[in-house]
């Protein structure tokens, strides 16, 4: 892309917890047997999980991992630049909590 440094991209990817990104995007969530699940934006199923260690969401049906950048792009249909701005703005907001 050229516009963004690696550090900035790493921050976008890691600064907001994947659970928070799911919340911000308004994806439907459920707790199934005490596990947090989100509605997969690709197959609309709940066969999903989040991993706080890697900050990834996973859909077991699609066999796909979503980092925060992937998830915002898929759900909002934004391009990379808009997604970077979107996440950057939310980093400011979540830090205050
Ligand atoms: Zn899926």
PDB file of C-alpha atoms and ligand atoms in Angstrom, residues 40 42-43 59 61-62, ligand 1:
ATOM      1  CA  UNK A  40     -19.823 -15.296  10.410  1.00  0.00           C
ATOM      2  CA  UNK A  42     -19.525 -15.052   5.016  1.00  0.00           C
ATOM      3  CA  UNK A  43     -21.740 -18.044   5.839  1.00  0.00           C
ATOM      4  CA  UNK A  59     -15.155 -19.578  11.257  1.00  0.00           C
ATOM      5  CA  UNK A  61     -17.394 -23.726   8.443  1.00  0.00           C
ATOM      6  CA  UNK A  62     -15.491 -21.386   6.133  1.00  0.00           C
TER       7      UNK A  62
HETATM    8 ZN1  LIG B   1     -18.366 -18.878   7.913  1.00  0.00          ZN
END
